[in-house]
């Protein structure tokens, strides 16, 4: 005699316990089922048939008693091996069909093969062939709600057969069908039994049960009668290909439980499913993703603005030369009088070998008049080094000369915007007289346009006059406000700085009552401000991503709750825990990827608006990729908990959930 496929001994199942009264639903069931059998389990409603089937199909574990499948103790199998049994050995047919509502007939039928790792082509072909065999060739693209009950039940039978369906467990398969459709389904089961599938048919209807070779009657959780196994089946020899012996199945179980699924097929399927759910709930999804969208967008935009203004400032500083130092006397404090840098100091600094040129500056706002036009401008007293030192040539006329400087001549070189604002357009400014305060100055040259703006000052709105003239005629002050110094070697600015410092300390009798800075230092200070700004941005990013992550978690928890039954169906068709985990994790990742991409798109849009509004922005690829990566990582981190919750659901509870 062959080894029984299924052997139950004294199976008990108790529900309730801690919070509910204990109910013993199965009370010592013993039953053996052999290859090739067609068994009907009959009993009135509530007698424990479905509970028995869940135990048989390894969806549920018995409270006590032993269950051997092909000679192997099921209690010793781990979750993956149980999933293998559900996937490869069993095929479930439920009273309520249990199809996944969002998938087509074809997709529902293919599902067990995805978890079995069958290649896509073979999977499509087999599902189509099964549907055709069950008379549904024209319905493959229909979703369950577009099919009649009989058609849905045939789809679920096709699904049960997808991976072979050696043992079909059918729980009241005709219970929800009219008699005609029910008859069709029964004829199908007859046919499958004839082909060698083991059929376990559960029903409360004795007429339906009468079609089986063997009838087992259950009452109050106990087997009360068993018509027994019919040994000889001479009329219908089982087809050799479909008729597996218990030994074969057992060997395949030993091998199969360790086999890996085709991850690409699964990933594709779970991404497709993820996209479908997202699309169905697009409004809710969009609202919840706002956190990630705003977070990513604000980080990218603010970094772009920061980088843009930094580059602008650097460019402006570079425009004035990187070998430039500034020197000024320190302001008076309560303890010390103001430090004064004199023209003699400037003279001495100019003699240092490390210094190429030194230029005293005195200046301020002065009312400037030409004809009826009257406007305040910055007027600076400088020396003849001005054009070379500041890299700022004259484009019309000439700069004033050393002779002008010595004589304190009232001559002026004007910026482009001074010309544009005071003089009639197109007129020649050279030789014209401007009233600076009350003193007439003759224009001798026009400076090139610099286009730089620092603070609220436009560098093209300035007038340059000889230092001597400014000191005597305009500001009535002798000592310079500050001194601009060009180092001889732009790579050794700090040496120059040290030399000047030594010289001045000596000249000021040991007191360091002056400040010496250079453009490079200013740039560094600017960079430091930028860094602290970046730190703040980082904090904003972290907070908004946290909010976004909580949003993702929220969506995923809702999804898991809404789709609990789908998870149960997937588990019944053989999904492993990690398959479910992977599916929901990919949904979370997809969500956050969509959020991240929308955030980047929004940032670029805002950036385009800013460019139109003349704000300097510089998008860095690294910032964009970084923000996106953070969003995705957030999705994984916050999606993990709900996904794991889904993966750990109990198959039976998930299946029977509302
Ligand atoms: P049948 O399929 O024969 O109609 P079931 O196996 O579904 O019967 O249920 C048998 C008994 O077990 C019923 O009385 C039912 O109330 C009880 N039962 C089923 N599932 C649970 C459960 N999860 N918790 C408590 N009692 C249950
Ligand atoms: Mg039932």
PDB file of C-alpha atoms and ligand atoms in Angstrom, residues 15-16 23 25 44-52 171, ligand 1:
ATOM      1  CA  UNK A  15     -10.319  28.699  19.685  1.00  0.00           C
ATOM      2  CA  UNK A  16     -10.485  31.403  22.302  1.00  0.00           C
ATOM      3  CA  UNK A  23     -14.301  26.507  22.092  1.00  0.00           C
ATOM      4  CA  UNK A  25     -13.927  23.123  17.260  1.00  0.00           C
ATOM      5  CA  UNK A  44     -23.837  20.722   8.859  1.00  0.00           C
ATOM      6  CA  UNK A  45     -22.845  24.343   9.159  1.00  0.00           C
ATOM      7  CA  UNK A  46     -20.648  24.991  12.167  1.00  0.00           C
ATOM      8  CA  UNK A  47     -19.456  21.403  12.442  1.00  0.00           C
ATOM      9  CA  UNK A  48     -15.828  22.430  11.890  1.00  0.00           C
ATOM     10  CA  UNK A  49     -15.321  21.635   8.187  1.00  0.00           C
ATOM     11  CA  UNK A  50     -13.617  24.904   7.266  1.00  0.00           C
ATOM     12  CA  UNK A  51     -11.417  24.689  10.315  1.00  0.00           C
ATOM     13  CA  UNK A  52     -10.419  21.198   9.214  1.00  0.00           C
ATOM     14  CA  UNK A 171     -14.457  24.646   0.644  1.00  0.00           C
TER      15      UNK A 171
HETATM   16  P1  LIG B   1     -18.128  24.967   9.069  1.00  0.00           P
HETATM   17  O1  LIG B   1     -17.148  25.307   8.033  1.00  0.00           O
HETATM   18  O2  LIG B   1     -18.333  23.522   9.215  1.00  0.00           O
HETATM   19  O3  LIG B   1     -19.407  25.698   8.919  1.00  0.00           O
HETATM   20  P2  LIG B   1     -16.254  26.247  10.821  1.00  0.00           P
HETATM   21  O4  LIG B   1     -15.070  25.392  10.782  1.00  0.00           O
HETATM   22  O5  LIG B   1     -16.215  27.480  10.013  1.00  0.00           O
HETATM   23  O6  LIG B   1     -17.532  25.395  10.481  1.00  0.00           O
HETATM   24  O7  LIG B   1     -16.540  26.653  12.328  1.00  0.00           O
HETATM   25  C1  LIG B   1     -16.738  25.705  13.307  1.00  0.00           C
HETATM   26  C2  LIG B   1     -16.970  26.382  14.640  1.00  0.00           C
HETATM   27  O8  LIG B   1     -15.834  27.058  15.024  1.00  0.00           O
HETATM   28  C3  LIG B   1     -18.100  27.400  14.583  1.00  0.00           C
HETATM   29  O9  LIG B   1     -18.922  27.216  15.700  1.00  0.00           O
HETATM   30  C4  LIG B   1     -17.392  28.717  14.681  1.00  0.00           C
HETATM   31  O10 LIG B   1     -18.159  29.615  15.428  1.00  0.00           O
HETATM   32  C5  LIG B   1     -16.117  28.374  15.400  1.00  0.00           C
HETATM   33  N1  LIG B   1     -15.024  29.211  14.959  1.00  0.00           N
HETATM   34  C6  LIG B   1     -14.520  29.253  13.731  1.00  0.00           C
HETATM   35  N2  LIG B   1     -13.486  30.124  13.674  1.00  0.00           N
HETATM   36  C7  LIG B   1     -13.355  30.666  14.912  1.00  0.00           C
HETATM   37  C8  LIG B   1     -12.485  31.601  15.517  1.00  0.00           C
HETATM   38  N3  LIG B   1     -11.511  32.209  14.833  1.00  0.00           N
HETATM   39  N4  LIG B   1     -12.651  31.878  16.823  1.00  0.00           N
HETATM   40  C9  LIG B   1     -13.606  31.288  17.537  1.00  0.00           C
HETATM   41  N5  LIG B   1     -14.446  30.386  17.040  1.00  0.00           N
HETATM   42  C10 LIG B   1     -14.347  30.044  15.737  1.00  0.00           C
END
